[in-house]
CSV table of C-alpha atoms in Angstrom, one decimal:
chain,number,residue,atom,x,y,z
A,206,MET,CA,-0.4,0.0,-0.2
A,207,VAL,CA,2.9,2.6,1.2
A,208,LEU,CA,4.1,1.9,-2.3
A,209,SER,CA,1.2,1.9,-4.5
A,210,LEU,CA,0.8,6.0,-2.7
A,211,LEU,CA,4.1,7.2,-4.2
A,212,PHE,CA,1.2,7.0,-7.6
A,213,LYS,CA,-0.6,9.6,-5.8
A,214,PRO,CA,0.4,13.3,-6.3
A,215,LYS,CA,-1.1,14.7,-3.1
A,216,GLU,CA,-0.5,11.8,-1.1
A,217,LEU,CA,3.5,12.5,-1.3
A,218,VAL,CA,3.7,14.6,1.6
A,219,ARG,CA,2.5,11.4,3.5
A,220,VAL,CA,4.9,9.4,1.8
A,221,PHE,CA,7.7,11.8,3.0
A,222,ARG,CA,6.9,11.8,5.8
A,223,LEU,CA,7.2,7.5,6.5
A,224,MET,CA,10.0,7.5,4.6
A,225,ARG,CA,11.6,10.6,7.5
A,226,GLU,CA,9.3,8.1,9.8
A,227,ALA,CA,11.7,5.2,8.2
A,228,LYS,CA,14.6,6.4,7.8
A,229,ARG,CA,14.5,7.7,11.7
A,230,ARG,CA,14.0,4.1,12.9
A,231,GLY,CA,16.3,2.6,10.9
A,232,VAL,CA,13.9,0.7,8.8
A,233,GLU,CA,13.1,0.0,5.2
A,234,LEU,CA,9.4,1.6,4.0
A,235,ASP,CA,7.9,-1.1,3.9
A,236,GLU,CA,9.3,-2.7,7.3
A,237,LEU,CA,8.5,0.0,8.4
A,238,PRO,CA,5.2,-1.7,11.1
A,239,ASP,CA,1.3,-1.1,10.3
A,240,ASP,CA,-0.4,0.9,12.7
A,241,VAL,CA,2.8,3.6,12.0
A,242,VAL,CA,2.6,3.3,8.4
A,243,ALA,CA,-2.1,4.1,9.1
A,244,SER,CA,-0.6,6.8,11.4
A,245,PHE,CA,0.6,8.5,8.4
A,246,VAL,CA,-1.6,7.8,5.5
A,247,LEU,CA,-4.9,7.6,7.3
A,248,PRO,CA,-8.2,10.1,7.3
A,249,LYS,CA,-8.6,10.8,11.6
A,250,THR,CA,-12.0,9.2,10.8
A,251,HIS,CA,-13.1,8.8,14.4
A,252,PRO,CA,-14.9,6.2,13.1
A,253,GLU,CA,-16.5,5.6,16.5
A,254,ARG,CA,-18.6,8.0,16.2
A,255,TYR,CA,-21.0,6.7,14.0
A,256,GLY,CA,-21.0,3.5,15.1
A,257,LEU,CA,-18.3,1.8,13.0
A,258,VAL,CA,-15.4,0.2,14.9
A,259,PRO,CA,-12.5,1.7,15.7
A,260,ASP,CA,-9.6,1.1,13.5
A,261,ASP,CA,-7.2,-1.3,16.5
A,262,GLU,CA,-10.2,-3.4,16.4
A,263,VAL,CA,-10.2,-4.2,12.8
A,264,SER,CA,-8.3,-7.8,12.0
A,265,THR,CA,-7.5,-10.1,9.5
A,266,THR,CA,-8.1,-13.1,11.9
A,267,SER,CA,-10.9,-15.5,10.4
A,268,PRO,CA,-13.6,-16.3,13.0
A,269,LEU,CA,-13.9,-20.4,13.9
A,270,ALA,CA,-16.6,-21.1,12.4
A,271,ASP,CA,-16.3,-24.2,11.9
A,272,LEU,CA,-15.1,-25.7,15.5
A,273,ALA,CA,-15.2,-29.4,14.2
A,274,LEU,CA,-12.0,-28.5,11.3
A,275,ALA,CA,-10.3,-26.0,13.7
A,276,ALA,CA,-9.6,-28.9,15.9
A,277,VAL,CA,-9.5,-31.7,12.7
A,278,LYS,CA,-6.7,-29.2,12.0
A,279,ASP,CA,-5.1,-29.7,15.3
A,280,ASP,CA,-4.5,-33.0,14.4
A,281,VAL,CA,-4.0,-32.8,11.9
A,282,ARG,CA,-0.8,-30.5,13.3
A,283,ALA,CA,0.0,-33.0,15.6
A,284,GLY,CA,0.0,-36.3,12.6
A,285,ASN,CA,-2.9,-37.6,13.3
A,286,TRP,CA,-5.3,-38.3,10.3
A,287,GLU,CA,-8.4,-40.3,11.8
A,288,ASN,CA,-10.5,-37.2,12.8
A,289,ALA,CA,-9.6,-35.7,9.8
A,290,ALA,CA,-10.9,-39.4,7.8
A,291,ASP,CA,-14.0,-39.2,9.7
A,292,LEU,CA,-14.6,-35.3,9.4
A,293,VAL,CA,-14.4,-35.3,4.8
A,294,ALA,CA,-17.0,-38.5,5.4
A,295,ALA,CA,-19.5,-36.9,8.0
A,296,THR,CA,-19.8,-34.4,4.8
A,297,GLU,CA,-21.2,-36.1,2.1
A,298,GLY,CA,-24.4,-34.2,1.1
A,299,ASP,CA,-23.8,-31.0,3.1
A,300,TRP,CA,-21.8,-29.4,-0.4
A,301,ASP,CA,-20.5,-26.6,0.5
A,302,ARG,CA,-19.2,-27.4,4.0
A,303,ARG,CA,-17.8,-30.0,2.0
A,304,ASP,CA,-15.8,-28.0,-0.4
A,305,ARG,CA,-14.8,-25.6,2.7
A,306,VAL,CA,-13.3,-29.1,4.5
A,307,VAL,CA,-11.6,-30.2,1.8
A,308,TRP,CA,-9.8,-27.1,0.5
A,309,ALA,CA,-8.5,-26.7,4.1
A,310,LEU,CA,-7.2,-29.7,4.4
A,311,ALA,CA,-5.8,-30.1,1.4
A,312,ASP,CA,-3.7,-27.1,2.6
A,313,LEU,CA,-1.6,-28.7,5.5
A,314,ALA,CA,-1.7,-31.3,2.3
A,315,ALA,CA,0.0,-29.4,0.3
A,316,LYS,CA,2.7,-28.5,3.8
A,317,ASP,CA,3.3,-32.1,5.1
A,318,ASP,CA,1.3,-34.6,3.2
A,319,ALA,CA,3.1,-37.2,6.1
A,320,TRP,CA,-0.9,-38.0,7.8
A,321,MET,CA,-1.6,-38.4,4.8
A,322,GLN,CA,0.0,-41.2,3.7
A,323,ALA,CA,-0.9,-42.5,7.2
A,324,TRP,CA,-4.8,-42.6,6.3
A,325,ILE,CA,-4.9,-44.2,2.5
A,326,GLU,CA,-1.9,-46.9,4.4
A,327,ALA,CA,-4.9,-47.6,7.1
A,328,ARG,CA,-7.9,-47.5,5.4
A,329,PRO,CA,-7.0,-49.1,1.6
A,330,GLY,CA,-9.4,-48.0,-1.5
A,331,ASP,CA,-11.2,-44.9,0.7
A,332,PRO,CA,-12.5,-42.6,-1.5
A,333,HIS,CA,-13.5,-39.4,0.2
A,334,TRP,CA,-9.6,-40.1,0.2
A,335,ILE,CA,-8.1,-39.3,-3.6
A,336,VAL,CA,-10.7,-36.2,-3.0
A,337,VAL,CA,-8.7,-34.5,-0.8
A,338,HIS,CA,-5.6,-36.0,-3.1
A,339,SER,CA,-6.5,-34.2,-5.8
A,340,ARG,CA,-7.1,-30.9,-4.4
A,341,ALA,CA,-3.7,-30.9,-1.9
A,342,LEU,CA,-1.8,-31.5,-5.6
A,343,VAL,CA,-3.9,-28.6,-7.1
A,344,ALA,CA,-2.9,-26.5,-3.9
A,345,LEU,CA,1.6,-27.9,-4.3
A,346,ALA,CA,2.0,-27.1,-7.6
A,347,TRP,CA,0.8,-22.9,-6.8
A,348,GLU,CA,3.3,-23.1,-4.3
A,349,ILE,CA,5.8,-23.9,-6.5
A,350,ARG,CA,5.1,-21.6,-9.3
A,351,GLY,CA,4.8,-19.3,-6.4
A,352,SER,CA,3.1,-15.4,-6.9
A,353,ALA,CA,5.3,-13.5,-8.4
A,354,ARG,CA,4.0,-12.5,-12.1
A,355,ALA,CA,4.7,-15.0,-14.8
A,356,SER,CA,8.4,-12.8,-15.6
A,357,GLU,CA,9.4,-12.8,-12.6
A,358,THR,CA,8.3,-16.9,-12.5
A,359,THR,CA,11.5,-19.3,-12.8
A,360,ARG,CA,11.0,-22.5,-15.8
A,361,GLU,CA,12.3,-25.0,-13.5
A,362,GLN,CA,8.5,-24.0,-11.1
A,363,PHE,CA,6.5,-23.4,-14.4
A,364,ASP,CA,7.7,-27.2,-15.1
A,365,GLY,CA,6.9,-28.6,-12.0
A,366,PHE,CA,3.7,-26.5,-11.6
A,367,HIS,CA,2.3,-28.3,-14.9
A,368,ARG,CA,3.6,-31.7,-13.8
A,369,VAL,CA,1.6,-31.2,-10.7
A,370,LEU,CA,-1.7,-29.9,-12.0
A,371,PHE,CA,-1.6,-33.3,-14.5
A,372,GLU,CA,-0.5,-35.0,-11.5
A,373,ALA,CA,-4.1,-33.4,-9.7
A,374,ARG,CA,-6.2,-34.2,-12.9
A,375,GLU,CA,-5.9,-38.5,-12.9
A,376,ALA,CA,-6.2,-38.3,-9.5
A,377,ALA,CA,-9.2,-35.4,-9.5
A,378,SER,CA,-10.6,-37.2,-12.9
A,379,ILE,CA,-10.5,-40.7,-9.9
A,380,ALA,CA,-11.8,-38.9,-7.1
A,381,THR,CA,-14.8,-38.9,-10.0
A,382,SER,CA,-15.6,-42.1,-10.3
A,383,VAL,CA,-15.4,-43.4,-7.2
A,384,LEU,CA,-17.9,-40.9,-5.9
A,385,PRO,CA,-20.1,-40.0,-8.6
A,386,ASP,CA,-22.8,-37.8,-7.1
A,387,ASP,CA,-20.0,-35.8,-5.9
A,388,PRO,CA,-19.5,-32.3,-7.0
A,389,THR,CA,-16.3,-31.6,-5.5
A,390,PRO,CA,-13.5,-33.2,-7.7
A,391,TRP,CA,-15.7,-31.7,-10.7
A,392,ASN,CA,-15.2,-28.4,-8.6
A,393,THR,CA,-11.6,-29.3,-8.4
A,394,LEU,CA,-11.1,-29.9,-12.0
A,395,LEU,CA,-13.1,-26.3,-12.3
A,396,THR,CA,-10.3,-25.0,-10.3
A,397,LEU,CA,-7.4,-26.7,-13.0
A,398,GLY,CA,-9.1,-26.0,-15.8
A,399,ARG,CA,-6.9,-22.1,-15.0
A,400,GLY,CA,-3.5,-23.7,-14.7
A,401,LEU,CA,-4.2,-26.3,-17.9
A,402,GLN,CA,-5.8,-23.6,-20.1
A,403,VAL,CA,-8.2,-25.3,-20.5
A,404,GLU,CA,-11.0,-24.1,-23.5
A,405,ASN,CA,-14.3,-22.9,-23.0
A,406,ASP,CA,-15.9,-25.5,-25.3
A,407,GLU,CA,-14.1,-28.4,-22.1
A,408,PHE,CA,-15.5,-25.6,-18.8
A,409,ARG,CA,-18.5,-25.5,-20.2
A,410,ALA,CA,-18.7,-29.8,-19.8
A,411,LEU,CA,-16.9,-29.9,-17.3
A,412,TRP,CA,-19.1,-27.2,-15.5
A,413,ALA,CA,-22.2,-29.1,-17.1
A,414,GLU,CA,-21.1,-31.6,-14.8
A,415,LEU,CA,-20.4,-29.5,-11.6
A,416,VAL,CA,-23.7,-28.2,-11.7
A,417,ALA,CA,-25.9,-32.1,-12.7
A,418,ARG,CA,-24.2,-32.5,-9.1
A,419,ASP,CA,-25.2,-29.3,-7.3
A,420,PRO,CA,-27.1,-26.4,-9.6
A,421,LEU,CA,-25.5,-24.3,-6.5
A,422,HIS,CA,-21.8,-24.9,-5.3
A,423,TYR,CA,-21.7,-21.2,-4.0
A,424,SER,CA,-17.1,-22.1,-4.3
A,425,ALA,CA,-17.4,-23.2,-8.2
A,426,HIS,CA,-19.0,-20.0,-9.1
A,427,GLY,CA,-16.6,-18.3,-7.5
A,428,GLN,CA,-13.8,-20.3,-9.2
A,429,ALA,CA,-15.5,-20.5,-12.5
A,430,LEU,CA,-16.8,-16.5,-12.9
A,431,GLN,CA,-12.5,-16.5,-12.3
A,432,TYR,CA,-11.9,-18.4,-16.2
A,433,TRP,CA,-14.4,-16.3,-17.6
A,434,CYS,CA,-12.9,-13.5,-16.4
A,435,ARG,CA,-10.6,-10.9,-18.8
A,436,LYS,CA,-7.3,-11.8,-17.5
A,437,TRP,CA,-7.6,-15.3,-17.9
A,438,PHE,CA,-10.1,-16.8,-20.6
A,439,GLY,CA,-13.6,-14.9,-20.9
A,440,SER,CA,-13.9,-11.7,-21.7
A,441,ASP,CA,-16.0,-8.1,-19.0
A,442,ALA,CA,-19.3,-9.3,-21.2
A,443,LEU,CA,-18.6,-12.8,-21.1
A,444,ALA,CA,-18.4,-13.1,-16.9
A,445,LEU,CA,-21.2,-10.5,-16.2
A,446,GLU,CA,-23.4,-12.9,-18.7
A,447,PHE,CA,-22.2,-15.3,-16.3
A,448,ALA,CA,-22.7,-13.8,-13.6
A,449,LEU,CA,-26.0,-11.8,-14.2
A,450,GLU,CA,-26.8,-16.5,-15.1
A,451,ALA,CA,-26.3,-16.8,-12.0
A,452,ALA,CA,-28.2,-14.0,-9.4
A,453,ALA,CA,-31.3,-15.1,-12.1
A,454,LYS,CA,-30.6,-18.6,-10.4
A,455,SER,CA,-29.5,-17.7,-5.9
A,456,PRO,CA,-30.0,-14.6,-3.8
A,457,LYS,CA,-26.4,-16.2,-3.2
A,458,PHE,CA,-25.5,-15.0,-5.7
A,459,LEU,CA,-26.7,-12.3,-5.4
A,460,GLY,CA,-22.9,-10.8,-4.6
A,461,LEU,CA,-21.5,-12.3,-8.7
A,462,PRO,CA,-22.2,-9.6,-10.5
A,463,LEU,CA,-21.0,-7.6,-8.0
A,464,GLN,CA,-16.9,-9.1,-8.2
A,465,ALA,CA,-18.1,-9.2,-13.2
A,466,ALA,CA,-17.2,-5.6,-12.2
A,467,TYR,CA,-14.8,-5.8,-10.1
A,468,GLU,CA,-12.6,-7.2,-12.1
A,469,ALA,CA,-13.1,-5.4,-14.7
A,470,ASP,CA,-12.9,-2.0,-13.1
A,471,ASN,CA,-8.9,-0.9,-14.7
A,472,SER,CA,-11.0,-1.9,-18.4
A,473,GLU,CA,-12.2,1.5,-20.7
A,474,THR,CA,-16.0,0.4,-20.1
A,475,ASN,CA,-17.9,1.3,-16.0
A,476,MET,CA,-19.7,-2.0,-15.5
A,477,TRP,CA,-20.2,-0.8,-12.4
A,478,LYS,CA,-22.6,1.7,-13.8
A,479,ASP,CA,-24.3,-0.6,-16.2
A,480,PRO,CA,-27.8,-0.8,-15.0
A,481,SER,CA,-27.7,-5.3,-14.4
A,482,VAL,CA,-25.0,-4.1,-12.1
A,483,VAL,CA,-27.1,-1.3,-10.3
A,484,ARG,CA,-30.3,-3.7,-10.4
A,485,SER,CA,-27.7,-6.5,-8.3
A,486,LEU,CA,-25.8,-4.3,-5.6
A,487,ASP,CA,-29.2,-3.0,-5.1
A,488,ALA,CA,-30.8,-6.5,-4.5
A,489,LEU,CA,-27.7,-8.1,-2.2
A,490,LEU,CA,-28.6,-4.7,0.0
A,491,ASP,CA,-32.1,-6.1,0.6
A,492,ARG,CA,-31.1,-9.8,0.9
A,493,LEU,CA,-28.3,-8.0,3.2
A,494,ALA,CA,-30.3,-5.8,4.7
A,495,ASP,CA,-31.4,-8.3,7.8
A,496,GLU,CA,-27.3,-10.4,7.9
A,497,GLY,CA,-24.8,-9.5,10.0
A,498,ALA,CA,-21.6,-10.8,9.3
A,499,ASP,CA,-21.7,-13.8,10.8
A,500,THR,CA,-20.0,-16.4,7.2
A,501,TYR,CA,-17.5,-16.0,5.6
A,502,ALA,CA,-20.6,-15.3,2.6
A,503,LEU,CA,-22.1,-13.3,4.0
A,504,ARG,CA,-18.5,-10.6,4.6
A,505,HIS,CA,-17.1,-11.3,1.4
A,506,ASP,CA,-20.4,-9.2,-0.5
A,507,ARG,CA,-20.5,-7.0,2.2
A,508,GLY,CA,-17.6,-6.2,0.9
A,509,TYR,CA,-17.8,-6.1,-3.1
A,510,ALA,CA,-21.1,-4.2,-1.6
A,511,ILE,CA,-19.4,-1.8,0.0
A,512,PHE,CA,-16.7,-1.6,-2.8
A,513,GLY,CA,-19.4,-1.1,-5.7
A,514,LEU,CA,-21.4,1.5,-3.6
A,515,MET,CA,-18.1,3.6,-3.4
A,516,GLN,CA,-17.6,3.9,-6.8
A,517,LEU,CA,-21.3,4.9,-7.5
A,518,ARG,CA,-20.7,7.5,-4.7
A,519,ARG,CA,-22.9,6.5,-2.5
A,520,PHE,CA,-20.2,6.7,1.0
A,521,GLU,CA,-23.7,6.7,3.9
A,522,GLU,CA,-24.8,3.5,2.8
A,523,ALA,CA,-21.0,2.1,2.4
A,524,VAL,CA,-21.1,3.8,5.7
A,525,GLY,CA,-23.9,1.3,7.0
A,526,GLN,CA,-22.5,-1.3,4.8
A,527,PHE,CA,-18.8,-1.2,7.4
A,528,ARG,CA,-21.2,-0.6,9.7
A,529,ALA,CA,-22.4,-3.3,9.7
A,530,LEU,CA,-19.3,-5.4,8.8
A,531,GLY,CA,-17.5,-5.1,12.1
A,532,ALA,CA,-14.4,-5.9,12.9
A,533,VAL,CA,-13.6,-9.0,10.4
A,534,VAL,CA,-11.3,-8.4,6.6
A,535,ASP,CA,-11.1,-11.9,6.0
A,536,ALA,CA,-13.2,-11.6,2.6
A,537,GLY,CA,-13.4,-10.5,-0.6
A,538,PRO,CA,-12.1,-7.6,-2.0
A,539,TRP,CA,-9.9,-6.7,0.5
A,540,ASP,CA,-8.2,-9.7,0.1
A,541,TYR,CA,-7.3,-8.8,-3.1
A,542,PHE,CA,-5.3,-6.3,-1.5
A,543,GLU,CA,-0.9,-6.8,-0.2
A,544,ASP,CA,-2.1,-5.3,2.5
A,545,PRO,CA,-6.9,-5.9,3.5
A,546,ARG,CA,-6.6,-4.2,7.1
A,547,LEU,CA,-5.3,-0.8,6.0
A,548,SER,CA,-6.4,-0.9,2.8
A,549,PHE,CA,-10.2,-2.0,4.7
A,550,LEU,CA,-9.4,1.1,7.2
A,551,SER,CA,-8.5,3.3,3.5
A,552,VAL,CA,-11.0,2.6,2.4
A,553,ARG,CA,-13.4,3.6,4.5
A,554,GLY,CA,-11.5,6.5,6.5
A,555,LYS,CA,-12.8,7.5,2.5
A,556,ALA,CA,-16.8,6.9,2.3
A,557,ILE,CA,-16.7,8.3,6.4
A,558,THR,CA,-15.5,11.6,5.1
A,559,GLU,CA,-17.6,11.8,1.9
A,560,MET,CA,-20.2,11.1,4.3
A,561,ALA,CA,-19.2,13.5,6.7
A,562,LYS,CA,-18.8,16.7,4.0
A,563,GLY,CA,-22.4,16.4,2.9
A,564,ARG,CA,-21.0,14.7,-0.3
A,565,GLY,CA,-22.2,12.1,-3.2
A,566,VAL,CA,-26.1,10.2,-3.1
A,567,LYS,CA,-28.4,10.3,-0.4
A,568,ALA,CA,-29.1,7.3,0.8
A,569,PRO,CA,-32.8,6.0,0.0
A,570,ALA,CA,-35.7,5.4,2.9
A,571,ARG,CA,-35.4,1.2,2.5
C-alpha cells in the first residue's frame, strides 16, 4: 500500500513523512509496522462516532466458524489423521461445507502429507482420501509456481507447476469415478481449468457436470467466474453474463455481478454503472438488510457491496455497510490487496470523510 501512494501526487507529502519516519527508525519504508503506516496515511475520522469499530480493533483473523474443522486441523498438525478422514466422510451431501473442509485439509497436506500417507495405508481404497489428495496436489502446484508474475517465475517452477497439475487432474478424475454424485472433484477440475488453460468448450463441459450434481455450489460459482474473466480465458462481457445468470438462479449469488464489475474495473467501460450491476447491488443490499457478518459468505458479499457503493458515490450507504460488517477483514475484495487491513481502513476512512462532508448520493429509504 505504501508504494501505491507514490502514484498519487496528493499523497506524496504523507509518503515523504513516512520516509523520514523509516529513516528515523533505521528501517526500509516497507518494513514500517502497519500501525505506524496507518497513523500517517489514514484520515483522522474517529469511526466510533459513526457506530463503527475503532481502527485498532479491525483484524484480518477469521473467526472460528467451524469448530469441528478447527479441531481436526489441530489433530492433523499433530500427525493424527482419523478425525480428518471421518469429518470428510461426514460432509458428504453438505457440498458447500465439504468443499471448505477439503480445501482446508488440502492446504495442510500440501505442506506436509505424512498424515495423508498414514490415512491411505490404514484405509486403502477410502474414496474420500482421493478427493482431498487431488485438491492437495492443486495447492502444491501453486506453491511450486509461487505468486510472482510470469516474467519473474523460473522455467523450473513452471515445469513443476504443470507436472503436478496433470497429476491433480488424474487424481480428480479418479475421484469423480469413485464418488459419482460428489461435485467436489468436479470443482477441483474447474480450478485446474485455469492452470491447465483449458478451452472454453471443455470448461463448459466440466461446468455442466458440476451443476448436474449441485446447481447452487457456492465455491464453484466463484471459480467459474474467475475463469470467465478477461484476465483468464473470457472477457468482461462473458464474466458479467455468467454472473447475472447465476444471480438469477439464486439470491445466494447476487454478489457475483459485483465481482465481475470489480474484475473489469481497469477496463475502458465502467461496469459499475451498468444497469444490471446496479440492480444486482440493490437486490443484494435488500438481501443483506436483516443479516449480520457471521459467515465468510456474508462478509464477502458486504465487501463487494461496499466497493460498489463507493464506485457509485453512495457514501452514506457504504458507511452503513461498514457498520454491519464490523471488525473482520478476511474476505473480498480486501483480500485482493497486499495489505487487506490498511486497504479496508483507507476505503472506510474515505467513506466517512465523504459522508461527513455531505458528498455523494443520499441513501434511499429502505
